[in-house]
JSON list of C-alpha atoms and ligand atoms in Angstrom, two decimals:
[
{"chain": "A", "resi": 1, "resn": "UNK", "atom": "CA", "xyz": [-10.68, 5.97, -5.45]},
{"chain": "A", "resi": 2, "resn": "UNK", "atom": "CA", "xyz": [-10.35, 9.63, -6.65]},
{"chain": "A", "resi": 3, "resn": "UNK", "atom": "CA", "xyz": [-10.06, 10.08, -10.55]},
{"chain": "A", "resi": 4, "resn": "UNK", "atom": "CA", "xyz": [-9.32, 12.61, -12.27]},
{"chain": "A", "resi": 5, "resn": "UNK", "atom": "CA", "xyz": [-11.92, 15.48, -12.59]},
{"chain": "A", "resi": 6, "resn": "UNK", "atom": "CA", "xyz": [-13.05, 15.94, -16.42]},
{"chain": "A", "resi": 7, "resn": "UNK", "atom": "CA", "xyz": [-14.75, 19.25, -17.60]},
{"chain": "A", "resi": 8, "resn": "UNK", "atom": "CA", "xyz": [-18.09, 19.14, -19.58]},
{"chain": "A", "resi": 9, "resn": "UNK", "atom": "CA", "xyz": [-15.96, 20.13, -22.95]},
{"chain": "A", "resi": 10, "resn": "UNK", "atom": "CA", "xyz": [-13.44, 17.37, -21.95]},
{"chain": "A", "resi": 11, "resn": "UNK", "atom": "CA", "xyz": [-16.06, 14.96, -21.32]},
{"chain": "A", "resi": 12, "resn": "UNK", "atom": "CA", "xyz": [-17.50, 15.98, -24.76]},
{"chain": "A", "resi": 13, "resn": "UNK", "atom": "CA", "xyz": [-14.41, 15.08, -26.68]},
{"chain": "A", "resi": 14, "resn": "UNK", "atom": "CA", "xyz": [-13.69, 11.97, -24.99]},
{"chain": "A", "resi": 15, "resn": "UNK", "atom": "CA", "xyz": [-16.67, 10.61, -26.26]},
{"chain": "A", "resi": 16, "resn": "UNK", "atom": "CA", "xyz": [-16.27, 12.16, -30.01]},
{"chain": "A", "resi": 17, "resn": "UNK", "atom": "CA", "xyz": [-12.84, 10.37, -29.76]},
{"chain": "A", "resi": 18, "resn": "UNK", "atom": "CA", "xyz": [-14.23, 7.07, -28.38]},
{"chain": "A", "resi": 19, "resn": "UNK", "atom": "CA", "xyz": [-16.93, 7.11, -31.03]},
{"chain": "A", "resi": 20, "resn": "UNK", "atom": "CA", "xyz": [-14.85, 8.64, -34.31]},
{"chain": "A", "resi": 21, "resn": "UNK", "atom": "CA", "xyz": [-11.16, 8.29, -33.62]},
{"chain": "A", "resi": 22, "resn": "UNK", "atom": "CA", "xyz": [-9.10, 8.53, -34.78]},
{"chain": "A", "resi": 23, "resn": "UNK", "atom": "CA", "xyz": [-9.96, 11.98, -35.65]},
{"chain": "A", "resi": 24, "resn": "UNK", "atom": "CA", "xyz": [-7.53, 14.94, -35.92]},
{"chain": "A", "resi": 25, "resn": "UNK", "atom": "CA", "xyz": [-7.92, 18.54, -33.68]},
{"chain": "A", "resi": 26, "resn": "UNK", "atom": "CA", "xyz": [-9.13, 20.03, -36.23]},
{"chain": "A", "resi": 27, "resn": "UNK", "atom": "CA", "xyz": [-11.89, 17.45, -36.97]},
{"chain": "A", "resi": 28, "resn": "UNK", "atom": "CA", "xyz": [-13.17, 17.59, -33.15]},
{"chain": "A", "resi": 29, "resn": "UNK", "atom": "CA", "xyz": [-12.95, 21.42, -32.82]},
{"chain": "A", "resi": 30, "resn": "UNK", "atom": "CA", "xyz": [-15.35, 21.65, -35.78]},
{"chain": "A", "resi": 31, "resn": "UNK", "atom": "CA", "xyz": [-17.95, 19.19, -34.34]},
{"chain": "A", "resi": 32, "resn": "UNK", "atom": "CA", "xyz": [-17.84, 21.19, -31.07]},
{"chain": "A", "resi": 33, "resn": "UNK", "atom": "CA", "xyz": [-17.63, 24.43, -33.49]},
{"chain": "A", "resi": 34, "resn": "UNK", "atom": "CA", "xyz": [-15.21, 25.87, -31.32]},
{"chain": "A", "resi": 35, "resn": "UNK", "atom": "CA", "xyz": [-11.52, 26.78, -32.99]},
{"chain": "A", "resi": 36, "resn": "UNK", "atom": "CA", "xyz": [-8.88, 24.22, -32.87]},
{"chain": "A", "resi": 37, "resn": "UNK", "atom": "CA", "xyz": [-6.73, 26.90, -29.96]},
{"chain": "A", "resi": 38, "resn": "UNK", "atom": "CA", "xyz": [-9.55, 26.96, -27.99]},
{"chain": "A", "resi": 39, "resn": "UNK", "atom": "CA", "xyz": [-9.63, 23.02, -27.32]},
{"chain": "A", "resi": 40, "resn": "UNK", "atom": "CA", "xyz": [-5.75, 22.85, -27.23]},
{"chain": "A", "resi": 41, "resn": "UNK", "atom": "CA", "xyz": [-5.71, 22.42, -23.39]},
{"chain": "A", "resi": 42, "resn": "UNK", "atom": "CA", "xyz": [-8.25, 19.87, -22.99]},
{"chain": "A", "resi": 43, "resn": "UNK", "atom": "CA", "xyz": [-6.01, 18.04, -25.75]},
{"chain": "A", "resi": 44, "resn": "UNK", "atom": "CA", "xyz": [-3.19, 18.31, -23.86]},
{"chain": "A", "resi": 45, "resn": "UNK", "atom": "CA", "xyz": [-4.85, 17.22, -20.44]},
{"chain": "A", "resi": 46, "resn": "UNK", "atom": "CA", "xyz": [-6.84, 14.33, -22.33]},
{"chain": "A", "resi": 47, "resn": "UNK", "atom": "CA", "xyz": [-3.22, 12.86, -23.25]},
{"chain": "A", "resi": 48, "resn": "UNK", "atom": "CA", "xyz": [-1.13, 13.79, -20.73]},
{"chain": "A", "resi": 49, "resn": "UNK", "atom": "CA", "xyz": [-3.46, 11.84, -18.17]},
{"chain": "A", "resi": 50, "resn": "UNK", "atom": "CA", "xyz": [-3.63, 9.09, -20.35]},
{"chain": "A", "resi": 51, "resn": "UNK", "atom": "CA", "xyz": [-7.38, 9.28, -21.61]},
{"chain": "A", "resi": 52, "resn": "UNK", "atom": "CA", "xyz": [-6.56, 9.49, -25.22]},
{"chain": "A", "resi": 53, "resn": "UNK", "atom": "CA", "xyz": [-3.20, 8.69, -27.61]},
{"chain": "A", "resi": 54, "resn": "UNK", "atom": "CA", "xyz": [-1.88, 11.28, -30.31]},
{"chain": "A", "resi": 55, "resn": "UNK", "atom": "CA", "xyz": [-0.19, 9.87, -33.27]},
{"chain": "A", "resi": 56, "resn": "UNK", "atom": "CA", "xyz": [1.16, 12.34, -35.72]},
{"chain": "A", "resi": 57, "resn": "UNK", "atom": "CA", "xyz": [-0.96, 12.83, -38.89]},
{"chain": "A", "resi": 58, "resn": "UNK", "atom": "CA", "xyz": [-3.58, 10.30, -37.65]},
{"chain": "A", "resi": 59, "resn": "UNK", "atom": "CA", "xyz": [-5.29, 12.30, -35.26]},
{"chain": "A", "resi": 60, "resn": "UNK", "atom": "CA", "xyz": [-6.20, 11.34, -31.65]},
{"chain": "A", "resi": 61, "resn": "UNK", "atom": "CA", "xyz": [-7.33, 7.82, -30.40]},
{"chain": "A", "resi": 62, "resn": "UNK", "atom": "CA", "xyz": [-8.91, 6.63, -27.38]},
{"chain": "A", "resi": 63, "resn": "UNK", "atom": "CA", "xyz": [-6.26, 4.89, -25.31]},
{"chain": "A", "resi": 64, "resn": "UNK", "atom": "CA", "xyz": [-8.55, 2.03, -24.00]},
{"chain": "A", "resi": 65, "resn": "UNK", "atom": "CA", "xyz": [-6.57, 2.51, -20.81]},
{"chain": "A", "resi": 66, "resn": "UNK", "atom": "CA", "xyz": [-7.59, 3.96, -17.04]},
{"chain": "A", "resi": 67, "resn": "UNK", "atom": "CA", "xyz": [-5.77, 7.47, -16.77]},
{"chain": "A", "resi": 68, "resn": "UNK", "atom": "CA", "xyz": [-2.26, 7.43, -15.25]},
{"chain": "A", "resi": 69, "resn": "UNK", "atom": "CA", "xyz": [-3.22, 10.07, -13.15]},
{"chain": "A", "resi": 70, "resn": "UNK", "atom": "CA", "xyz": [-6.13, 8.09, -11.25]},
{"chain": "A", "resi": 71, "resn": "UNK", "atom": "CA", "xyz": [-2.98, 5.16, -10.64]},
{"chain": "A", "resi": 72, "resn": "UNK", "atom": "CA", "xyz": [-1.32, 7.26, -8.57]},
{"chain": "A", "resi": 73, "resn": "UNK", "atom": "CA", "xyz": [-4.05, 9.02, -6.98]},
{"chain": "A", "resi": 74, "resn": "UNK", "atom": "CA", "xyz": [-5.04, 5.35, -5.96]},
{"chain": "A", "resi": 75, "resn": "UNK", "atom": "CA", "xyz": [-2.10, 4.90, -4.40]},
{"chain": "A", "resi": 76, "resn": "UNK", "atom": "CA", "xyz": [-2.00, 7.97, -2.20]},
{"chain": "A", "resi": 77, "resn": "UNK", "atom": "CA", "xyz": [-5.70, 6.73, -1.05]},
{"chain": "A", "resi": 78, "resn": "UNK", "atom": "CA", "xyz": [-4.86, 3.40, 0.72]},
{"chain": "A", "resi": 79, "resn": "UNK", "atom": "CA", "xyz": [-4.46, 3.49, 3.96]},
{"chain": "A", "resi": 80, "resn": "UNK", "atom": "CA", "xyz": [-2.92, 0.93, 6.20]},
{"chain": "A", "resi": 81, "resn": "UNK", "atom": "CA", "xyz": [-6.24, 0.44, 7.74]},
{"chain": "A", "resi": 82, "resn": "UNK", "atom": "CA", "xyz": [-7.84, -0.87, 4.74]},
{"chain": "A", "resi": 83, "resn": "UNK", "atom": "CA", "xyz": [-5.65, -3.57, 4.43]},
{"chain": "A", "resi": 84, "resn": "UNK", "atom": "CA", "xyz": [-4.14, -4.90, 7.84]},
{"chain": "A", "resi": 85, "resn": "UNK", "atom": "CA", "xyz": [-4.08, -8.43, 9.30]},
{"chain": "A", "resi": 86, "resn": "UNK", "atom": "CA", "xyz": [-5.20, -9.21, 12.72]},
{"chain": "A", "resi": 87, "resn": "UNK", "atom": "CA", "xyz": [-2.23, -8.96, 14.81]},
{"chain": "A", "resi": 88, "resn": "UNK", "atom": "CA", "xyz": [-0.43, -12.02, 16.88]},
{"chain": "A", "resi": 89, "resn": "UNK", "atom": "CA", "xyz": [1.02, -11.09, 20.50]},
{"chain": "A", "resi": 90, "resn": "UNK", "atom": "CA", "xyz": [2.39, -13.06, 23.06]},
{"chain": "A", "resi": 91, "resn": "UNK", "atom": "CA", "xyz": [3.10, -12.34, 26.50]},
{"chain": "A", "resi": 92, "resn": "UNK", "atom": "CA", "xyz": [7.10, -11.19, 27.11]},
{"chain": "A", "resi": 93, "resn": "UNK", "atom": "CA", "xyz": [7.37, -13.87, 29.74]},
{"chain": "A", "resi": 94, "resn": "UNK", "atom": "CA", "xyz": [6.29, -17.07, 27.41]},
{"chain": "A", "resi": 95, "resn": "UNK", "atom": "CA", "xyz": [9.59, -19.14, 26.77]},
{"chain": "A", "resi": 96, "resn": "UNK", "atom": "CA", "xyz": [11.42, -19.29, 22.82]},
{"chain": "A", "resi": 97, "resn": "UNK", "atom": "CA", "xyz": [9.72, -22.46, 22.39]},
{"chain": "A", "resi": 98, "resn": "UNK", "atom": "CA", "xyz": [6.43, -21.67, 22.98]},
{"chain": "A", "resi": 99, "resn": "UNK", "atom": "CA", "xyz": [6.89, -18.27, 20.77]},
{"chain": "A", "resi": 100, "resn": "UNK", "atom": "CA", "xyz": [8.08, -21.07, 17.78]},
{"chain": "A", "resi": 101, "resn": "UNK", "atom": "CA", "xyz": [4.85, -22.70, 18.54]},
{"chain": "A", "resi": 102, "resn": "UNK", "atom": "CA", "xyz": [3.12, -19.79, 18.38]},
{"chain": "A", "resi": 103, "resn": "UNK", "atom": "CA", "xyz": [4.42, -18.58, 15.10]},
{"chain": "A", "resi": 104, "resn": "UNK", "atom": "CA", "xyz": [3.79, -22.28, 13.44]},
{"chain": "A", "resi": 105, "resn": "UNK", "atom": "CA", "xyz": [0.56, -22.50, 15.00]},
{"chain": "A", "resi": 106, "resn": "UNK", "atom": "CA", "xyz": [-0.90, -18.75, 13.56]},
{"chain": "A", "resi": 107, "resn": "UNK", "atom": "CA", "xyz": [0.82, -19.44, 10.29]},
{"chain": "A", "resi": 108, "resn": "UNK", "atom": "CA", "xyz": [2.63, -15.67, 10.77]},
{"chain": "A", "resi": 109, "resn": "UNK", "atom": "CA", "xyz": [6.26, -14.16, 10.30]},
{"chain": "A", "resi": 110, "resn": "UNK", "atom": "CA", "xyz": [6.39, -12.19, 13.10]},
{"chain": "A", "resi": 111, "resn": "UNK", "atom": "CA", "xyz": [5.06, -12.25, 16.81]},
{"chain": "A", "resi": 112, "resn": "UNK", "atom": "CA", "xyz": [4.59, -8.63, 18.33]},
{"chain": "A", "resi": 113, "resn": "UNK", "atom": "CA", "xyz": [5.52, -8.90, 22.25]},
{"chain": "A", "resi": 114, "resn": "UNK", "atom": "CA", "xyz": [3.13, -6.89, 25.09]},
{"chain": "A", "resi": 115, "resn": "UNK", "atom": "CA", "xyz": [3.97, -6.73, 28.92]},
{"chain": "A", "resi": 116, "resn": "UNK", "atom": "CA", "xyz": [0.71, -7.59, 31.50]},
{"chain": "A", "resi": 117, "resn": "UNK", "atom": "CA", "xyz": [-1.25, -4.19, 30.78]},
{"chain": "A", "resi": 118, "resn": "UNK", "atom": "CA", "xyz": [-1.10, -5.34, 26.76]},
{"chain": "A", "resi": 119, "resn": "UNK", "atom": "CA", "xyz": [1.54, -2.72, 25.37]},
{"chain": "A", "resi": 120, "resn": "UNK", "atom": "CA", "xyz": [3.83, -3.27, 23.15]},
{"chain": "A", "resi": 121, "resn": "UNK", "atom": "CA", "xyz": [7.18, -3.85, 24.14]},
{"chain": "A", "resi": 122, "resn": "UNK", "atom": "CA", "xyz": [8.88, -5.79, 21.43]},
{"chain": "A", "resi": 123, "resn": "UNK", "atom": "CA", "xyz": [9.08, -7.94, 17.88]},
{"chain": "A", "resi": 124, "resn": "UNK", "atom": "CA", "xyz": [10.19, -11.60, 17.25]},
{"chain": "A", "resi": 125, "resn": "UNK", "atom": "CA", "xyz": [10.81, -11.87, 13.78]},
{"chain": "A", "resi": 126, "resn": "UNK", "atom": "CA", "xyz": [11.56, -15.69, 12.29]},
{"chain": "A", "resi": 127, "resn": "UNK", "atom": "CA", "xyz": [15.30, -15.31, 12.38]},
{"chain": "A", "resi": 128, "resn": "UNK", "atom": "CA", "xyz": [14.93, -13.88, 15.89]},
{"chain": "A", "resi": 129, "resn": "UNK", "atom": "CA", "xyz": [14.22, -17.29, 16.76]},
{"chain": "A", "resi": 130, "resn": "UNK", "atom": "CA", "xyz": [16.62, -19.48, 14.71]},
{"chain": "A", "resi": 131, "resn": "UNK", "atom": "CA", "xyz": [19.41, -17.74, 15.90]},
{"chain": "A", "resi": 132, "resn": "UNK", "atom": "CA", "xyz": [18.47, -18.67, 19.53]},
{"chain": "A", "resi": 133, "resn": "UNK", "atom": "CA", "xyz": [17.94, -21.95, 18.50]},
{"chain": "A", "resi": 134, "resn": "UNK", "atom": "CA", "xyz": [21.37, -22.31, 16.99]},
{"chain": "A", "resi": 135, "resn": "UNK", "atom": "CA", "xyz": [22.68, -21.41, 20.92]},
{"chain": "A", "resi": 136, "resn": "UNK", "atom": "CA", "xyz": [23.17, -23.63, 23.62]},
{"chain": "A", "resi": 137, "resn": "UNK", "atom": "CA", "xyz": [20.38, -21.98, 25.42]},
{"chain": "A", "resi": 138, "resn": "UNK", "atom": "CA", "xyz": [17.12, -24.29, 26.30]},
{"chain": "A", "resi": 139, "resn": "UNK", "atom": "CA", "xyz": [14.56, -23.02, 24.14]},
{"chain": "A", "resi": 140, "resn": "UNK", "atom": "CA", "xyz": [11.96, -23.76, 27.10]},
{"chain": "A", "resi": 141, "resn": "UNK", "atom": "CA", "xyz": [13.48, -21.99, 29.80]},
{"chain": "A", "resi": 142, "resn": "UNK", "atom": "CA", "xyz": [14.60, -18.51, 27.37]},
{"chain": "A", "resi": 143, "resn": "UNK", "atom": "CA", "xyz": [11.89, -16.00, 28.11]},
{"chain": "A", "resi": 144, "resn": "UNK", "atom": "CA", "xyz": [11.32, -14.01, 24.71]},
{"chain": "A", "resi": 145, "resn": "UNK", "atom": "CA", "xyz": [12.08, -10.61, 26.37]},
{"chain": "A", "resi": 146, "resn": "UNK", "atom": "CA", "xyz": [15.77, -11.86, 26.33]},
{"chain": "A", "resi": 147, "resn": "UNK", "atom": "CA", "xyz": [16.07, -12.16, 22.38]},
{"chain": "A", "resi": 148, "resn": "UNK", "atom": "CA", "xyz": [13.07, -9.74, 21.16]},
{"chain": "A", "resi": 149, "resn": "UNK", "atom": "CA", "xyz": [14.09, -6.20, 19.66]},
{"chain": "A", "resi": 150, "resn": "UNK", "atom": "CA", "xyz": [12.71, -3.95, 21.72]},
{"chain": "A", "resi": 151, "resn": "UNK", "atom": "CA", "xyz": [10.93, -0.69, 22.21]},
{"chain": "A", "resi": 152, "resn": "UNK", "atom": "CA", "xyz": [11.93, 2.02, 21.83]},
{"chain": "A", "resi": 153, "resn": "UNK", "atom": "CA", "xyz": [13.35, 0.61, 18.83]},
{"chain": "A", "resi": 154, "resn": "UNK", "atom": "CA", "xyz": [10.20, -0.86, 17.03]},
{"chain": "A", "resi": 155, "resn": "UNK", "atom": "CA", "xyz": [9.06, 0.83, 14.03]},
{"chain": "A", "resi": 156, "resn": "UNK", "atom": "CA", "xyz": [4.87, 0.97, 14.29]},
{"chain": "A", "resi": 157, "resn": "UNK", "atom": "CA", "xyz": [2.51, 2.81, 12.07]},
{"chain": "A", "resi": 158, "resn": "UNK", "atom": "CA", "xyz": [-1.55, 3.67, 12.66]},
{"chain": "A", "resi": 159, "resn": "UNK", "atom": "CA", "xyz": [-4.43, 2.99, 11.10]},
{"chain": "A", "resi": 160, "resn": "UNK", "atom": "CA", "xyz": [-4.53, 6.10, 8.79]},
{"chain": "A", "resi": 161, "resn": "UNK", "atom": "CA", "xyz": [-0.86, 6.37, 7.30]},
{"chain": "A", "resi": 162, "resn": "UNK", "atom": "CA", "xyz": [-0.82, 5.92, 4.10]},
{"chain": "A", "resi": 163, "resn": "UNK", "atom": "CA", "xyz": [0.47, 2.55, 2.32]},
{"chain": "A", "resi": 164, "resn": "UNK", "atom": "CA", "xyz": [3.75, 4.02, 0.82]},
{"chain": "A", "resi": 165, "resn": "UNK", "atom": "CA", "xyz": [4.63, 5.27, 3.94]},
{"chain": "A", "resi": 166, "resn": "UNK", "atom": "CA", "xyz": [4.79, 2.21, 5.78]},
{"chain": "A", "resi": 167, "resn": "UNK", "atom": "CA", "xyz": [6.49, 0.62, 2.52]},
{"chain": "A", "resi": 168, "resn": "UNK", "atom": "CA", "xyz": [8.91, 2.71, 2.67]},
{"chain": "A", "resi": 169, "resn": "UNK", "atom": "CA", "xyz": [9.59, 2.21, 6.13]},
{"chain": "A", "resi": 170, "resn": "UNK", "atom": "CA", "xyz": [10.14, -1.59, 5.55]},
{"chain": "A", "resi": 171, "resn": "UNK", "atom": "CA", "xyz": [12.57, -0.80, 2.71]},
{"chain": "A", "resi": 172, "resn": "UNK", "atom": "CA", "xyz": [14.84, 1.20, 4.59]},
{"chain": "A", "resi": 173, "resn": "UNK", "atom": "CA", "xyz": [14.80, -0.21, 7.68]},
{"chain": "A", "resi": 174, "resn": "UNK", "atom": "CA", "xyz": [14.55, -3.90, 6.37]},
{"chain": "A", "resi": 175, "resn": "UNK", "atom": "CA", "xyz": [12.06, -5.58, 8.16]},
{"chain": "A", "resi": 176, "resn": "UNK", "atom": "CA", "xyz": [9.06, -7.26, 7.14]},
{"chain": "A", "resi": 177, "resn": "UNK", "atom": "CA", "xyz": [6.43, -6.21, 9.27]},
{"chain": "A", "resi": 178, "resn": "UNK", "atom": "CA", "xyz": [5.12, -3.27, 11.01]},
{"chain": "A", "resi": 179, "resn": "UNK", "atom": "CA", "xyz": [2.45, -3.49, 14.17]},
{"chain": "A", "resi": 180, "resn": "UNK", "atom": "CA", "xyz": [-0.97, -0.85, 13.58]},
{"chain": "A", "resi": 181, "resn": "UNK", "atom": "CA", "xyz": [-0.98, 0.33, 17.09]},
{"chain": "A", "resi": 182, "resn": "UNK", "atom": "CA", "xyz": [-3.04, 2.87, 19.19]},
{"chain": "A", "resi": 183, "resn": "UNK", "atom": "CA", "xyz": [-1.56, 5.19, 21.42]},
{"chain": "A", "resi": 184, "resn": "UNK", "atom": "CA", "xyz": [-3.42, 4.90, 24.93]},
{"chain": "A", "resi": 185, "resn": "UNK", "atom": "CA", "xyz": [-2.32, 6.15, 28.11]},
{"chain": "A", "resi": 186, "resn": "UNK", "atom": "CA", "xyz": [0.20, 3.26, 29.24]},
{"chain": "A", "resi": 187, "resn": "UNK", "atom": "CA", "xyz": [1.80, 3.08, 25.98]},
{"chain": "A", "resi": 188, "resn": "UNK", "atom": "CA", "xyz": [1.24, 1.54, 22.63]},
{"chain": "A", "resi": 189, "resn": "UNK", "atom": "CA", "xyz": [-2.21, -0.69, 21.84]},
{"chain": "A", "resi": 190, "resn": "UNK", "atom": "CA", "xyz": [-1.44, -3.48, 18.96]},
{"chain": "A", "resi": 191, "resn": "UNK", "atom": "CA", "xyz": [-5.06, -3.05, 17.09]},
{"chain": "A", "resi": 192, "resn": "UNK", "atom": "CA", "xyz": [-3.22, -4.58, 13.59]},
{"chain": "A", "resi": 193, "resn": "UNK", "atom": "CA", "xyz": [-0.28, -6.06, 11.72]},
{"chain": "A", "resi": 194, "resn": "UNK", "atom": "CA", "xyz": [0.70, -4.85, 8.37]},
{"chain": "A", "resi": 195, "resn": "UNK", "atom": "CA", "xyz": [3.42, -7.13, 6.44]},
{"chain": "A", "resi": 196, "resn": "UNK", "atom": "CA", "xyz": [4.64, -7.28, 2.66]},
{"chain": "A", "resi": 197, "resn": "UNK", "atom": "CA", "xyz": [2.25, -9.57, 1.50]},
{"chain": "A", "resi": 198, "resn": "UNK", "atom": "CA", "xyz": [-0.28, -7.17, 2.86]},
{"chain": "A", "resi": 199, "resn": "UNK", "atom": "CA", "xyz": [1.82, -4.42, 0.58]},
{"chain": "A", "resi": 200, "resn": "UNK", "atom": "CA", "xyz": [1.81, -6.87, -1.93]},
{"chain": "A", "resi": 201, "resn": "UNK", "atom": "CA", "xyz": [-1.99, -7.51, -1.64]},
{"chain": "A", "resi": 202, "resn": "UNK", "atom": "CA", "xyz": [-2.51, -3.91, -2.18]},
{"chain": "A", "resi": 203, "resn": "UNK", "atom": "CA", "xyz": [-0.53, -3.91, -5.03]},
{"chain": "A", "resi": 204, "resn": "UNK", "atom": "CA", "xyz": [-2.77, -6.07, -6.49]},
{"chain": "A", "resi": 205, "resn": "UNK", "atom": "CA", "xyz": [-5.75, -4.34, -6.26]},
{"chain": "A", "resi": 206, "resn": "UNK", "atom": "CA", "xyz": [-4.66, -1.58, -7.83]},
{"chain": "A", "resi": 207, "resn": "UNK", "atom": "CA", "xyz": [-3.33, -3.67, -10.59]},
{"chain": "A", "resi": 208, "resn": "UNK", "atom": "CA", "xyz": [-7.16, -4.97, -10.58]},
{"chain": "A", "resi": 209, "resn": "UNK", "atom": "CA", "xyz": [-8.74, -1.99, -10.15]},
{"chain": "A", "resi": 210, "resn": "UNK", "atom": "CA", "xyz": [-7.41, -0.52, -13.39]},
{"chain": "A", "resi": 211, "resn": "UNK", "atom": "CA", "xyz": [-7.54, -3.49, -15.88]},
{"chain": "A", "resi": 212, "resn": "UNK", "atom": "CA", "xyz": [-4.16, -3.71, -15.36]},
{"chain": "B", "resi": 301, "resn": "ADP", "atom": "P1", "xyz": [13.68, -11.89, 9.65]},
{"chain": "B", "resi": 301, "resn": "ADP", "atom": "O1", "xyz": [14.60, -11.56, 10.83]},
{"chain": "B", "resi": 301, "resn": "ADP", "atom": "O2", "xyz": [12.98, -13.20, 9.83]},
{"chain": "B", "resi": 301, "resn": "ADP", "atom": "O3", "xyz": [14.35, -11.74, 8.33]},
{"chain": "B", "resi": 301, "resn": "ADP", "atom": "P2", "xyz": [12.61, -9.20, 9.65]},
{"chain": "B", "resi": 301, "resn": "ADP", "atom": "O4", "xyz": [13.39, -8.78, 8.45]},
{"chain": "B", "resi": 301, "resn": "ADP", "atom": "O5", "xyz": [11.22, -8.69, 9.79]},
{"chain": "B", "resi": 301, "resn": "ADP", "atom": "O6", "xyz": [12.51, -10.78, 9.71]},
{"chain": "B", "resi": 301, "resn": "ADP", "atom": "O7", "xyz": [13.39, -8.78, 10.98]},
{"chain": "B", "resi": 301, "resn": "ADP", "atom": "C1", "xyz": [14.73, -8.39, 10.98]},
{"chain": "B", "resi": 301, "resn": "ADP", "atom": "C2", "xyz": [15.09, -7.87, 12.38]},
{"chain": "B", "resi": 301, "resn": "ADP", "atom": "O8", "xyz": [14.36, -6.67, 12.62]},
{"chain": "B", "resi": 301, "resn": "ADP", "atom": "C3", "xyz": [14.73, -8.82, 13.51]},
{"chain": "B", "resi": 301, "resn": "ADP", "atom": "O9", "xyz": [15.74, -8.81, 14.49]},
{"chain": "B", "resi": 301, "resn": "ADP", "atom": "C4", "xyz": [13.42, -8.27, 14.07]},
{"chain": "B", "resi": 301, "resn": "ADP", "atom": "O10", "xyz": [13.30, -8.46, 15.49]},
{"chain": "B", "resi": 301, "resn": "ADP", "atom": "C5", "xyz": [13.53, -6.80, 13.76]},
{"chain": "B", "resi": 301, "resn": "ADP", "atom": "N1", "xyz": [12.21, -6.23, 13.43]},
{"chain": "B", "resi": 301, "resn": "ADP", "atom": "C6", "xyz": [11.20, -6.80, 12.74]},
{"chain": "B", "resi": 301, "resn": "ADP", "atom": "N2", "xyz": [10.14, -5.98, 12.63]},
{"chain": "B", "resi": 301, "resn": "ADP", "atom": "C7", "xyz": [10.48, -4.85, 13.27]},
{"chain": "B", "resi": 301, "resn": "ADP", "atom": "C8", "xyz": [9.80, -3.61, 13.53]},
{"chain": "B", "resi": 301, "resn": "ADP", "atom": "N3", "xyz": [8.58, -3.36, 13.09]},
{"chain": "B", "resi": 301, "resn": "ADP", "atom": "N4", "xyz": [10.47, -2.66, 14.24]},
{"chain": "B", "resi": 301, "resn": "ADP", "atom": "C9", "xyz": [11.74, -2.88, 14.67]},
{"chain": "B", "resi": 301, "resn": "ADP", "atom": "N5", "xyz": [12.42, -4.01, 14.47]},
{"chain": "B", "resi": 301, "resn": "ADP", "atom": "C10", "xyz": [11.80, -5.00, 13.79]}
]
């Protein structure tokens, strides 16, 4: 996790604060006889990023709290490879029932679909398969290749996007899950699953990581 870089005189009046506040500008300038101007900036960087609180005639006050700054630096750092699930796939020739088997049996939301050389070609999602079980249709004779949404209309990401990304993918294109894949020279390799719980997960940490 990056954090935010602090300067030796920064540093310096963190700790003055930590030990002494609250203490005014004035007070800390003096102890690092330096003039009040001169430590303005640092000041101004200590609070804006969260380090320290300034209350009006009271003087400065450590804030107890992680910077803001390092939050969102966090959340630029994680990558979808850092927290993806092992993917499911099933073959596009296995019947509706089986994929319903499937999905019960791996305790997952979505099945990603992969022809004979292992690419993918498609995505069952839950409602994918209620629908075809509300048809007429024998769910032991459907292949899932009839029902799946298919490539190239399957929205994938890779190891090294970033988390927002993909979270923003599954806002605005409504879906719940997103296959990791690896582009080889066939077509697309299904190395990982990323859903929301796996968004949600990293949510969490981040929460966790900062005493949140
Ligand atoms: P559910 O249909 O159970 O609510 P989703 O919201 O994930 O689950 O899926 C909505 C629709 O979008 C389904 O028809 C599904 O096949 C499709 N879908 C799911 N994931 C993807 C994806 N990564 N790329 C393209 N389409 C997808």
């Amino acid at each position: 996790m990056i954090h935010l870089e602090l300067n030796k005189r920064q540093t310096e009046i963190l700790e003055i604060v930590k030990l002494d506040g609250p203490i005014t500008g004035e007070q800390i300038a003096e102890r690092l006889s330096l003039a009040r101007a001169t430590i303005r900036p640092d000041l101004a960087i200590l609070t804006m990023a969260g380090y320290l609180d300034a209350r009006p005639r009271v003087g400065y006050f450590y804030s107890g709290k992680k910077p803001t700054q390092s939050v969102a630096d966090g959340m630029i750092g994680m990558k979808v490879g850092d927290f993806q699930s092992i993917p499911v796939v099933v073959n596009e020739n296995v019947t509706v029932y089986d994929a319903i088997c499937q999905m019960f049996l791996e305790d997952v939301g979505t099945l990603f679909v992969v022809d004979k050389s292992s690419c993918l070609t498609g995505v069952l999602s839950r409602k994918d398969l209620l629908r075809t079980s509300l048809g007429s249709g024998e769910l032991d004779k459907i292949p899932v290749h009839v029902i799946m949404t298919r490539m190239p209309n399957i929205t994938y990401c890779k190891k090294q996007d970033s988390l927002i990304q993909v979270a923003k993918k599954m806002i605005e294109q409504q879906i719940d899950s997103l296959p990791v894949v690896m582009v080889k020279d066939e077509g697309l390799d299904v190395v990982g699953r990323i859903t929301k719980t796996n968004i949600t997960r990293a949510f969490l940490s981040l929460a966790e990581d900062h005493e949140l």
